[in-house]
Coordinates of C-alpha atoms and ligand atoms in Angstrom, one line a residue:
M7 CA 109.4 86.2 87.2
T8 CA 110.2 82.9 89.0
F9 CA 109.1 82.7 93.0
V10 CA 113.0 83.6 93.9
E11 CA 113.0 87.0 92.0
E12 CA 109.4 88.0 92.8
Y13 CA 109.6 87.0 96.6
P14 CA 113.5 86.7 98.0
F15 CA 112.9 87.1 101.5
E16 CA 110.3 84.1 101.3
A17 CA 112.1 81.9 99.1
K18 CA 114.9 82.2 101.4
V19 CA 112.7 81.1 104.3
V20 CA 111.6 78.2 102.3
R21 CA 115.4 77.3 101.8
V22 CA 116.1 77.7 105.5
C23 CA 113.1 75.4 106.3
F24 CA 114.1 72.7 104.0
A25 CA 117.6 72.7 104.6
I26 CA 116.9 71.9 108.2
S27 CA 114.1 69.5 107.3
F28 CA 116.5 67.8 104.7
A29 CA 119.4 67.6 107.5
A30 CA 116.9 66.2 110.2
L31 CA 116.1 63.6 107.4
G32 CA 119.8 62.5 106.7
I33 CA 120.6 62.1 110.3
G34 CA 117.3 60.5 111.4
G35 CA 117.2 58.5 108.2
F36 CA 120.7 57.0 109.2
M37 CA 119.5 56.2 112.7
G38 CA 116.6 54.2 111.2
M39 CA 119.3 52.1 108.9
V40 CA 121.4 51.7 112.1
Q41 CA 118.7 50.1 114.2
A42 CA 117.3 48.1 111.6
L43 CA 120.5 46.5 110.9
H44 CA 120.8 46.1 114.7
R45 CA 117.3 44.6 115.2
T46 CA 117.9 42.1 112.3
G47 CA 121.3 41.1 113.9
V48 CA 122.7 42.1 110.6
L49 CA 125.2 44.8 111.6
R50 CA 125.8 45.8 115.1
V51 CA 127.7 48.9 115.4
M52 CA 126.1 50.0 118.7
D53 CA 125.2 48.3 122.3
S54 CA 121.7 47.3 122.6
T55 CA 121.5 49.7 125.8
D56 CA 121.8 52.3 123.5
Y57 CA 118.6 51.3 121.1
Y58 CA 116.2 53.4 122.8
T59 CA 118.6 56.5 122.0
V60 CA 118.9 55.7 118.5
L61 CA 115.2 54.9 118.1
T62 CA 114.4 58.4 119.9
S63 CA 116.6 60.2 117.4
H64 CA 115.1 58.4 114.4
G65 CA 111.7 59.3 115.7
V66 CA 112.0 62.8 117.0
L67 CA 114.2 64.0 114.1
L68 CA 111.9 62.4 111.3
A69 CA 108.5 62.4 112.8
L70 CA 108.9 65.9 114.3
V71 CA 111.5 68.1 112.7
F72 CA 111.7 66.6 109.3
T73 CA 108.1 66.7 108.9
V74 CA 107.0 70.1 110.3
F75 CA 110.0 72.0 109.1
F76 CA 109.0 70.7 105.6
L77 CA 105.5 71.9 106.3
A78 CA 106.8 75.2 107.2
G79 CA 108.4 75.7 104.0
I80 CA 105.6 74.8 101.7
F81 CA 103.0 76.4 103.2
T82 CA 105.2 79.4 103.2
W83 CA 105.6 79.1 99.7
G84 CA 102.0 78.4 99.1
V85 CA 100.2 80.9 101.1
T86 CA 102.9 83.7 99.4
R87 CA 102.3 82.2 96.0
S88 CA 98.3 81.7 96.3
L89 CA 97.8 85.0 97.6
D90 CA 100.3 86.8 95.6
R91 CA 101.7 88.7 98.6
P92 CA 104.5 88.7 100.8
L93 CA 104.5 87.8 104.5
P94 CA 103.6 90.8 106.5
N95 CA 106.2 90.9 109.2
P96 CA 109.9 89.5 108.3
A97 CA 110.7 89.9 112.2
A98 CA 108.1 87.8 113.2
T99 CA 109.0 85.3 110.6
K100 CA 112.3 85.3 111.7
A101 CA 111.3 84.8 115.4
W102 CA 109.2 81.3 114.5
I103 CA 112.2 80.1 112.4
A104 CA 114.5 80.8 115.4
L105 CA 112.0 79.2 118.1
M106 CA 111.7 76.1 115.9
T107 CA 115.3 75.8 115.1
V108 CA 116.6 76.5 119.0
G109 CA 114.0 74.1 120.2
T110 CA 115.2 71.5 117.8
L111 CA 118.7 71.8 119.0
F112 CA 117.7 71.7 122.5
A113 CA 115.9 68.5 122.2
T114 CA 118.2 66.9 119.4
V115 CA 121.3 67.6 122.0
A116 CA 119.1 66.2 124.9
I117 CA 118.6 63.2 122.8
L118 CA 122.2 62.6 121.5
G119 CA 123.4 62.9 125.1
G120 CA 121.9 59.5 125.4
F121 CA 124.9 58.0 123.8
V122 CA 127.7 59.2 126.2
D123 CA 127.7 58.0 129.9
S124 CA 129.3 61.1 131.3
I125 CA 127.0 63.4 129.7
P126 CA 124.5 64.2 132.4
F127 CA 121.6 64.1 130.4
S128 CA 119.5 62.1 127.8
A129 CA 116.0 61.8 126.3
D130 CA 115.6 58.2 125.9
V131 CA 111.6 58.8 125.4
L132 CA 111.0 57.7 122.2
F133 CA 109.1 60.1 119.7
T134 CA 106.1 59.7 121.7
F135 CA 107.7 60.8 125.0
Y136 CA 105.1 60.3 127.4
A137 CA 105.6 58.9 131.0
P138 CA 106.8 57.1 133.0
L139 CA 109.8 57.7 130.4
Q140 CA 111.3 60.8 131.6
A141 CA 113.7 62.9 129.6
H142 CA 116.4 65.9 130.9
P143 CA 114.2 68.9 131.3
I144 CA 116.1 70.9 128.3
F145 CA 114.1 67.8 126.1
Y146 CA 110.8 69.5 126.9
I147 CA 112.0 73.1 126.8
G148 CA 113.1 72.5 123.5
L149 CA 109.8 70.9 122.8
S150 CA 108.0 73.7 124.0
M151 CA 110.1 76.2 121.9
F152 CA 109.3 74.4 118.9
L153 CA 105.8 74.0 119.5
L154 CA 105.6 77.8 120.1
G155 CA 107.3 78.5 116.8
T156 CA 104.9 76.5 115.0
W157 CA 101.9 78.6 116.5
L158 CA 103.7 81.8 115.4
A159 CA 104.3 80.5 112.0
G160 CA 100.6 79.6 111.5
L161 CA 99.8 83.3 112.8
D162 CA 102.2 84.6 110.1
W163 CA 100.1 82.8 107.4
I164 CA 96.7 83.8 109.0
Q165 CA 98.2 87.3 109.1
T166 CA 98.8 87.2 105.6
F167 CA 95.5 85.9 104.9
R168 CA 93.9 88.8 106.6
A169 CA 95.7 91.2 104.8
W170 CA 94.7 89.8 101.6
R171 CA 91.0 89.2 102.7
A172 CA 90.9 93.0 103.6
D173 CA 91.8 93.9 100.2
N174 CA 89.4 91.0 98.6
P175 CA 86.5 90.8 100.6
D176 CA 84.3 88.9 98.1
E177 CA 86.9 86.5 96.8
R178 CA 86.8 82.7 97.7
V179 CA 89.9 81.7 99.5
P180 CA 92.5 80.5 97.2
L181 CA 92.9 76.5 97.7
Q182 CA 96.5 76.5 98.9
T183 CA 95.9 79.3 101.5
F184 CA 92.7 77.5 102.6
M185 CA 94.6 74.2 102.8
A186 CA 97.4 75.7 105.0
I187 CA 94.9 77.6 107.2
V188 CA 92.7 74.6 107.9
T189 CA 95.8 72.2 108.8
M190 CA 97.0 75.0 111.2
L191 CA 93.4 75.7 112.8
M192 CA 93.5 71.7 113.2
W193 CA 97.1 72.3 114.8
Y194 CA 96.0 74.6 117.5
I195 CA 93.1 72.4 118.9
A196 CA 95.3 69.3 118.8
T197 CA 98.6 70.8 120.2
L198 CA 96.5 72.2 123.3
G199 CA 96.9 68.5 124.8
L200 CA 100.3 68.5 124.1
A201 CA 101.0 72.0 125.9
I202 CA 99.2 70.9 129.1
E203 CA 101.0 67.6 128.9
V204 CA 104.4 69.1 128.7
L205 CA 104.1 72.4 130.5
V206 CA 102.1 71.4 133.4
F207 CA 103.2 67.8 133.9
L208 CA 106.4 66.6 132.2
L209 CA 108.5 69.7 132.2
P210 CA 107.9 70.4 136.2
W211 CA 108.3 66.9 136.8
S212 CA 111.6 66.6 135.1
L213 CA 112.5 69.6 137.2
G214 CA 111.7 68.0 140.4
L215 CA 108.8 70.4 141.1
I216 CA 106.2 67.8 141.3
P217 CA 107.1 64.1 142.7
E218 CA 105.3 62.2 140.1
V219 CA 102.8 62.4 137.0
D220 CA 99.7 60.3 136.4
P221 CA 100.9 58.0 133.2
L222 CA 97.3 57.4 132.1
L223 CA 96.6 61.2 132.2
T224 CA 99.7 62.1 130.6
R225 CA 99.4 59.4 127.8
T226 CA 95.7 60.5 127.2
L227 CA 96.9 64.0 126.7
F228 CA 99.7 62.9 124.4
W229 CA 97.2 60.8 122.0
Y230 CA 94.6 63.8 122.2
F231 CA 97.5 65.3 119.9
G232 CA 99.1 62.1 118.8
H233 CA 96.6 61.1 116.2
P234 CA 96.0 64.6 114.7
V235 CA 99.8 65.1 114.5
V236 CA 99.6 62.2 111.9
Y237 CA 97.4 64.4 109.5
F238 CA 99.7 67.2 110.1
W239 CA 102.1 65.4 108.5
L240 CA 99.5 64.0 105.9
M241 CA 97.8 67.3 105.1
P242 CA 101.2 69.0 103.2
A243 CA 101.1 65.9 101.2
Y244 CA 97.6 66.2 100.2
F245 CA 98.5 69.8 99.6
V246 CA 100.9 68.6 97.1
W247 CA 98.5 65.8 95.8
Y248 CA 95.6 68.4 95.1
T249 CA 97.4 71.3 93.8
I250 CA 100.6 70.4 92.0
L251 CA 100.3 66.5 91.2
P252 CA 97.3 67.1 88.6
K253 CA 99.6 69.6 86.9
L254 CA 102.7 67.4 87.0
S255 CA 100.1 64.7 85.3
G256 CA 99.6 67.1 82.6
G257 CA 96.1 67.8 83.7
R258 CA 94.0 69.6 86.2
L259 CA 92.4 69.3 89.9
F260 CA 89.0 67.5 89.3
S261 CA 87.2 69.3 92.2
D262 CA 88.5 72.0 94.3
P263 CA 85.2 72.1 96.5
L264 CA 85.9 68.1 97.1
A265 CA 89.5 69.3 98.2
R266 CA 87.8 71.8 100.3
V267 CA 85.4 69.3 102.1
V268 CA 88.5 66.7 102.9
F269 CA 90.5 69.7 104.7
L270 CA 87.4 70.4 106.7
L271 CA 86.7 66.9 107.6
F272 CA 90.3 66.5 109.0
L273 CA 89.9 69.7 110.8
V274 CA 86.6 68.6 112.6
L275 CA 87.1 64.7 113.0
S276 CA 91.1 64.5 113.7
T277 CA 91.0 65.1 117.4
P278 CA 88.3 63.0 119.0
V279 CA 89.9 59.6 117.6
G280 CA 92.8 59.5 119.9
F281 CA 91.8 56.9 122.2
H282 CA 92.3 54.4 119.3
H283 CA 96.0 54.3 120.4
Q284 CA 94.9 53.4 123.9
Y285 CA 92.1 50.5 123.1
L286 CA 94.4 48.4 125.6
D287 CA 94.8 51.3 128.0
P288 CA 92.6 50.3 131.4
G289 CA 90.8 53.4 133.1
I290 CA 89.5 54.7 129.9
P291 CA 85.7 54.0 129.8
T292 CA 85.0 51.5 127.1
G293 CA 82.2 53.6 125.8
F294 CA 84.6 56.2 125.0
K295 CA 87.2 54.0 122.9
F296 CA 84.0 52.8 120.9
V297 CA 83.2 56.6 120.1
A298 CA 86.9 57.0 118.8
M299 CA 86.6 53.6 116.8
T300 CA 83.3 55.2 115.4
N301 CA 84.9 58.5 114.5
T302 CA 88.2 56.7 113.1
M303 CA 85.9 55.0 110.6
F304 CA 84.4 58.2 109.8
L305 CA 88.0 59.5 109.3
L306 CA 88.4 57.2 106.6
L307 CA 86.4 59.5 104.4
P308 CA 88.3 62.4 103.5
S309 CA 91.1 59.9 102.5
L310 CA 89.0 57.7 100.4
L311 CA 87.6 61.0 98.7
T312 CA 91.1 61.9 98.1
A313 CA 91.9 58.9 96.3
F314 CA 88.9 59.4 93.9
T315 CA 89.7 63.0 93.3
V316 CA 93.2 62.8 92.9
V317 CA 93.3 59.6 90.7
A318 CA 90.6 61.4 88.6
S319 CA 92.5 64.4 88.1
M320 CA 95.5 62.0 87.2
E321 CA 93.5 60.2 84.7
Y322 CA 92.1 63.7 83.2
G323 CA 95.8 64.7 82.6
A324 CA 96.6 61.3 81.2
R325 CA 93.6 61.2 78.7
K326 CA 94.5 64.7 77.5
N327 CA 97.6 63.6 76.7
G328 CA 96.3 60.5 74.7
G329 CA 95.9 57.8 77.4
T330 CA 93.3 55.3 76.4
G331 CA 91.5 52.1 78.2
Y332 CA 90.5 51.2 81.4
F333 CA 94.0 51.3 82.9
G334 CA 96.0 51.8 80.0
W335 CA 96.3 56.0 80.4
L336 CA 98.5 55.1 83.3
R337 CA 101.4 54.3 81.2
T338 CA 100.9 57.9 79.5
L339 CA 101.8 59.6 82.7
P340 CA 105.4 61.1 83.1
W341 CA 107.0 58.3 85.2
D342 CA 110.5 59.8 84.4
D343 CA 109.6 62.8 86.0
P344 CA 110.9 62.2 89.4
A345 CA 108.2 64.9 90.8
F346 CA 105.2 62.8 89.6
A347 CA 106.8 59.5 90.0
G348 CA 107.4 60.4 93.5
A349 CA 104.2 61.5 94.5
A350 CA 102.4 59.1 92.5
L351 CA 104.2 56.2 94.4
A352 CA 103.9 57.7 97.7
G353 CA 99.9 57.8 96.9
L354 CA 99.7 54.3 95.9
M355 CA 101.7 53.1 99.0
F356 CA 99.5 55.4 101.1
A357 CA 96.6 53.1 99.9
G358 CA 98.1 50.3 101.7
G359 CA 98.9 52.3 104.8
G360 CA 95.7 53.1 104.9
F361 CA 94.0 49.9 104.9
S362 CA 96.6 48.6 107.5
G363 CA 95.3 51.6 109.8
M364 CA 91.7 50.5 109.3
V365 CA 92.9 47.1 110.7
N366 CA 94.4 49.1 113.5
A367 CA 91.2 50.9 114.1
G368 CA 89.3 47.9 114.7
F369 CA 88.5 47.8 118.4
N370 CA 89.2 43.9 118.7
I371 CA 91.4 43.1 116.0
N372 CA 93.6 45.9 117.5
Y373 CA 94.3 43.4 120.3
L374 CA 96.2 41.1 117.6
V375 CA 98.4 44.1 116.3
H376 CA 98.9 46.8 119.0
N377 CA 102.6 46.8 120.1
T378 CA 103.6 44.6 117.6
L379 CA 105.9 45.3 114.3
W380 CA 102.6 45.8 112.3
V381 CA 102.3 49.2 113.6
P382 CA 105.6 50.5 112.5
G383 CA 104.8 48.5 109.1
H384 CA 101.6 50.9 109.2
F385 CA 103.3 54.3 109.8
H386 CA 106.5 53.2 107.3
L387 CA 104.0 53.4 104.5
T388 CA 102.2 56.5 105.9
V389 CA 104.5 59.0 107.6
G390 CA 107.7 57.0 105.8
T391 CA 106.0 57.3 102.4
A392 CA 103.0 59.1 101.8
S393 CA 104.5 62.2 103.8
A394 CA 108.2 61.6 103.4
L395 CA 108.4 60.5 99.7
T396 CA 105.9 63.2 98.6
F397 CA 107.9 65.8 100.1
M398 CA 111.2 64.6 98.6
A399 CA 109.4 64.3 95.3
V400 CA 107.8 67.9 95.4
S401 CA 111.3 69.2 96.3
Y402 CA 112.4 68.2 92.9
W403 CA 109.8 70.6 91.3
L404 CA 109.9 73.3 93.8
W405 CA 113.8 73.5 94.9
P406 CA 114.8 75.0 91.6
Q407 CA 112.0 77.6 92.3
V408 CA 113.2 78.7 95.4
T409 CA 116.8 78.6 94.7
G410 CA 116.5 79.6 91.0
K411 CA 118.8 76.7 90.0
R412 CA 118.3 74.0 87.7
L413 CA 118.1 70.6 89.2
Q414 CA 121.5 68.5 89.5
H415 CA 122.2 64.9 88.9
R416 CA 118.8 64.5 87.1
R417 CA 119.3 60.7 86.5
L418 CA 119.9 59.9 90.4
A419 CA 116.5 62.0 91.2
T420 CA 114.8 60.0 88.3
A421 CA 116.0 56.7 90.0
Q422 CA 115.1 57.9 93.6
P423 CA 111.4 57.3 94.2
Y424 CA 111.7 53.8 92.7
V425 CA 114.7 52.9 95.1
W426 CA 112.4 54.1 98.0
F427 CA 109.3 52.2 96.6
V428 CA 111.4 48.9 96.4
G429 CA 112.9 49.5 99.9
M430 CA 109.8 50.4 101.4
T431 CA 107.7 47.5 99.8
L432 CA 110.3 45.0 101.5
M433 CA 110.5 46.7 104.8
S434 CA 107.1 47.5 105.4
N435 CA 105.4 44.2 104.0
A436 CA 107.9 42.5 106.2
M437 CA 106.9 44.5 109.5
H438 CA 103.3 44.1 108.6
R439 CA 104.0 40.0 108.6
G440 CA 106.1 40.2 111.2
G441 CA 103.8 41.9 113.8
L442 CA 101.2 39.2 112.9
A443 CA 103.5 36.7 113.9
G444 CA 104.0 38.1 117.1
L445 CA 107.1 40.1 116.8
P446 CA 107.2 43.3 119.0
R447 CA 107.7 46.7 118.1
R448 CA 110.5 49.0 120.2
T449 CA 112.9 45.9 121.4
A450 CA 116.4 45.9 120.5
E451 CA 116.6 42.1 120.0
P452 CA 113.5 40.7 118.9
E453 CA 113.0 36.9 119.3
W454 CA 113.1 36.5 115.4
N455 CA 112.2 32.2 115.4
V456 CA 108.4 33.5 116.3
A457 CA 108.5 34.4 112.6
Q458 CA 111.0 32.1 111.0
D459 CA 108.5 30.8 108.2
V460 CA 107.5 34.5 107.3
V461 CA 108.7 35.1 103.7
F462 CA 107.7 37.0 100.8
D463 CA 106.7 34.8 97.9
T464 CA 106.6 37.0 94.6
P465 CA 106.3 36.1 91.3
F466 CA 110.1 36.3 90.7
G467 CA 110.6 33.6 93.5
T468 CA 110.7 33.8 97.3
I469 CA 112.5 36.2 99.4
P470 CA 114.1 35.0 102.6
E471 CA 112.9 35.5 106.0
I472 CA 111.8 38.8 107.0
Q473 CA 114.9 39.8 109.0
I474 CA 116.5 39.9 105.4
Q475 CA 113.5 42.0 103.7
I476 CA 113.7 44.5 106.9
A477 CA 117.6 44.7 106.3
V478 CA 117.6 45.0 102.8
G479 CA 114.5 47.1 102.6
A480 CA 116.0 49.6 105.4
T481 CA 119.2 49.7 103.5
A482 CA 117.8 50.6 100.0
L483 CA 115.8 53.4 102.2
F484 CA 119.1 54.9 103.4
V485 CA 120.5 54.5 100.0
G486 CA 117.5 56.2 98.7
L487 CA 117.7 58.9 101.0
V488 CA 121.5 59.7 100.1
M489 CA 120.6 59.9 96.6
F490 CA 117.7 62.5 97.5
L491 CA 120.3 64.6 99.4
I492 CA 122.8 64.4 96.7
V493 CA 120.5 66.0 94.5
M494 CA 119.6 68.7 96.8
T495 CA 122.9 69.7 97.8
G496 CA 124.1 69.7 94.4
T497 CA 121.5 71.9 93.2
W498 CA 121.9 74.2 96.1
L499 CA 125.6 74.8 95.5
V500 CA 126.0 74.5 91.9
E501 CA 127.3 78.0 90.3
Q502 CA 124.9 79.2 88.0
K503 CA 124.8 82.3 85.9
G504 CA 121.3 83.9 86.2
T505 CA 118.2 82.0 87.6
I506 CA 116.3 79.4 85.6
E507 CA 112.7 79.9 84.4
V508 CA 110.3 77.2 86.2
D509 CA 106.9 77.4 85.4
G510 CA 105.3 77.3 89.3
T511 CA 101.7 78.3 88.0
I512 CA 99.1 75.8 89.1
P513 CA 96.2 75.8 86.4
A514 CA 92.5 76.2 87.2
P515 CA 90.6 73.1 88.7
L516 CA 88.0 71.4 86.0
S517 CA 85.3 72.7 89.0
G518 CA 86.3 75.5 90.9
P519 CA 85.3 77.3 94.4
S520 CA 82.2 79.0 93.0
D521 CA 80.5 75.1 92.6
S522 CA 80.7 74.8 96.6
P523 CA 78.8 77.0 99.2
R524 CA 80.5 79.9 100.6
L525 CA 80.1 78.3 104.0
L526 CA 82.8 76.1 103.2
D527 CA 85.4 79.3 103.7
D528 CA 83.6 80.2 107.2
F529 CA 86.4 78.8 109.4
R530 CA 84.5 79.7 112.6
I531 CA 81.9 77.3 111.7
W532 CA 84.1 74.3 111.4
V533 CA 86.5 75.3 114.3
A534 CA 83.3 75.5 116.6
L535 CA 82.0 71.9 115.5
A536 CA 85.7 70.4 115.6
V537 CA 85.4 72.0 119.7
V538 CA 82.0 70.4 120.3
L539 CA 83.4 67.0 119.0
V540 CA 86.5 67.0 121.3
A541 CA 84.3 68.1 124.1
I542 CA 82.1 65.0 123.7
A543 CA 84.9 62.7 123.0
Y544 CA 87.3 63.6 126.0
G545 CA 85.1 65.8 128.3
F546 CA 84.0 62.7 130.5
P547 CA 87.2 60.8 130.5
L548 CA 89.2 63.3 131.4
Y549 CA 86.6 64.5 134.1
S550 CA 87.0 60.9 135.4
L551 CA 90.7 60.7 135.3
V552 CA 90.8 63.9 137.2
A553 CA 88.5 62.7 139.7
D554 CA 90.4 59.9 140.4
G555 CA 93.1 62.2 141.6
A556 CA 95.0 61.9 138.4
F557 CA 95.7 65.7 138.7
A558 CA 97.2 65.5 142.2
P559 CA 100.3 63.4 141.6
G560 CA 102.0 61.8 144.4
V561 CA 98.8 62.0 146.6
P562 CA 98.5 58.3 147.7
P563 CA 95.7 56.2 146.3
A564 CA 92.4 56.7 148.3
P565 CA 92.2 53.7 150.8
T566 CA 90.2 50.7 148.9
Ligands
HAS13 FE1 97.8 55.7 111.8 C1 99.0 54.3 114.6 C2 94.7 54.3 112.4 C3 96.4 57.1 108.9 C4 100.6 57.5 111.5 N1 99.5 55.6 112.6 C5 99.9 55.2 114.0 C6 101.2 55.5 114.4 C7 101.8 56.2 113.4 C8 100.6 56.3 112.6 C9 103.0 57.0 113.5 O1 93.3 53.2 114.9 C10 102.2 54.7 115.5 C11 102.0 55.7 117.0 C12 102.9 55.0 117.8 O2 104.1 55.0 117.8 O3 102.1 54.0 118.7 N2 96.0 55.7 110.9 C13 94.9 54.9 111.2 C14 93.8 55.3 110.4 C15 94.4 56.0 109.3 C16 95.7 56.2 109.9 C17 92.2 54.5 110.5 N3 98.3 57.0 110.4 C18 97.8 57.5 109.2 C19 98.5 58.7 108.9 C20 99.7 58.6 109.3 C21 99.6 57.7 110.3 C22 98.2 59.2 107.8 C23 100.7 59.3 109.4 C24 101.3 60.2 108.2 N4 97.0 54.4 113.4 C25 95.9 54.0 113.5 C26 95.5 53.3 114.7 C27 96.8 53.3 115.4 C28 97.8 54.1 114.4 C29 94.3 52.8 115.1 C30 97.3 52.5 116.5 C31 97.8 51.3 116.2 C32 98.2 50.6 117.8 O4 97.6 49.9 118.2 O5 99.4 51.5 118.6 C33 93.5 56.6 108.1 O6 93.6 58.0 108.1 C34 94.0 55.9 106.8 C35 92.9 56.5 105.8 C36 93.6 56.1 104.5 C37 92.9 55.4 103.7 C38 93.7 55.3 102.2 C39 93.3 56.1 101.1 C40 94.1 56.0 100.1 C41 94.9 57.0 99.3 C42 95.7 56.8 98.2 C43 95.3 57.7 96.7 C44 96.4 57.5 95.8 C45 97.0 58.6 95.0 C46 97.9 57.9 94.1 C47 96.9 60.0 95.3 C48 91.8 54.9 103.3 C49 94.5 58.6 99.5 C50 97.6 56.6 93.0 C51 98.6 56.6 92.0 C52 98.3 55.8 90.7 C53 99.3 55.7 90.0 C54 96.9 55.7 90.6
CU14 CU1 95.8 57.6 115.3

């Protein structure tokens, strides 16, 4: 039986989450192209005073809505499938979907209000929405509902797991469920900062209940959440690279134990690093910035382990199907399968994003790149490709399983990952190099002349200065996005008799859970360790901020 026949309710949950995710991808992606063509001066369809409205819709709809709704869909599929068990309480499931959806609508309406001067509300606060920028209260109310919805979604999956655990007291946690639960535990720890920032400070401030907020404290609470949220976007992609990409490669996962260690490292290390976004902020004790940098370097480990394990799994599959040589086996991989090609190219591109992340993390070298176009170059390779392209790629495999329909427009699907890869190579390369030349991020009309000589020398000739690369790259990305949405919509709407048979099984790993200590599955230990590290990294800095009066906004600073 296919997933849609065996679990009709859960398949519907996945369809609804994916549909909202893809809608956010479409609108947010369109805004991305509009702002890229505006910034490069190629095509200006808006006034520069609307730039922050466009950039906020691009960032919020892609970085928060597209990614998190996709995570909710794929984790619902993975937990149901790997436990072979339905969600325990459909009413609770409908509640979290409703909260996330209404919260998204509130925030989106607040943002789009920024386009019409006569509308009395806006939210031109960018996707990081920290003070001193202020949004209308409905933006913060929307954010709070969305966050509550994600917490309840996690509870849904944890309840399913606990019911399974009661029936299977001695079994090891199936890997996909393990990954979903560890990701959510990391999310609960990380979103504490966000909840305090929004509910204690930003929402009362926007309602006029408190006269002002302390920007450094609210930024610190945001970045407490702001780094782990990037792994909340990455871990569903790793879920795909570890549990589905080996199968698509014709092989099996090289090591289940290593996959568990990687996810636990993210749980333990993701939150106590947020100060690496605040190296230039005054008021944060330097020693704690150094602690964040050290932790960040440790955080490279789970991804380097992933590079090793996932590539080894792919190589195993390729060699099983006749691949030979040091690298010749790469040719044997199914590059004409859009699900495989998209996920593999996303991984390849993430290697670049990961290394630019290392540059960001260097305390002193960060001074060179902070607030420059380098940083968007970095995150269009990470969330913009490692996550986004992996999500699109795995949809080519999963969407037929949750709709019961054959994938339509297959040739479009086959070409789409390559269009995305070329577009992103151009755009991200130009952003990284433009940033090094001193171009700022988050400005509507940058001074391109500082980077006029930055061209892209390729074996096929020189590609002109970076405005052209960014404009061409952004347009190619939008074309890739439209191709993806045509395939998904066409598949959903096609009239089809009966449901197709799709093999959604996941082969057993080469090294299974029994090769790892049962300790890995005892979540309590790892959560406790994570909390201790957070207390070490944030305890004193937050205490000193509060002692300096940050908690009593509006109170005049102590006389010097
Ligand atoms: Fe980052 C800023 C450091 C990872 C996203 N990052 C950002 C911002 C975003 C973001 C959105 O230390 C901007 C926020 C803002 O608006 O201001 N980042 C890092 C580091 C990592 C990292 C050290 N970032 C991510 C991920 C993101 C993301 C993941 C989203 C999903 N980042 C920073 C820092 C800043 C920053 C500073 C602040 C900059 C500033 O000054 O503002 C690491 O986690 C990276 C580790 C990754 C690797 C790569 C391993 C390679 C792999 C590929 C395997 C290949 C496969 C397939 C599977 C070491 C896993 C191969 C295919 C074949 C065919 C063989
Ligand atoms: Cu970070």
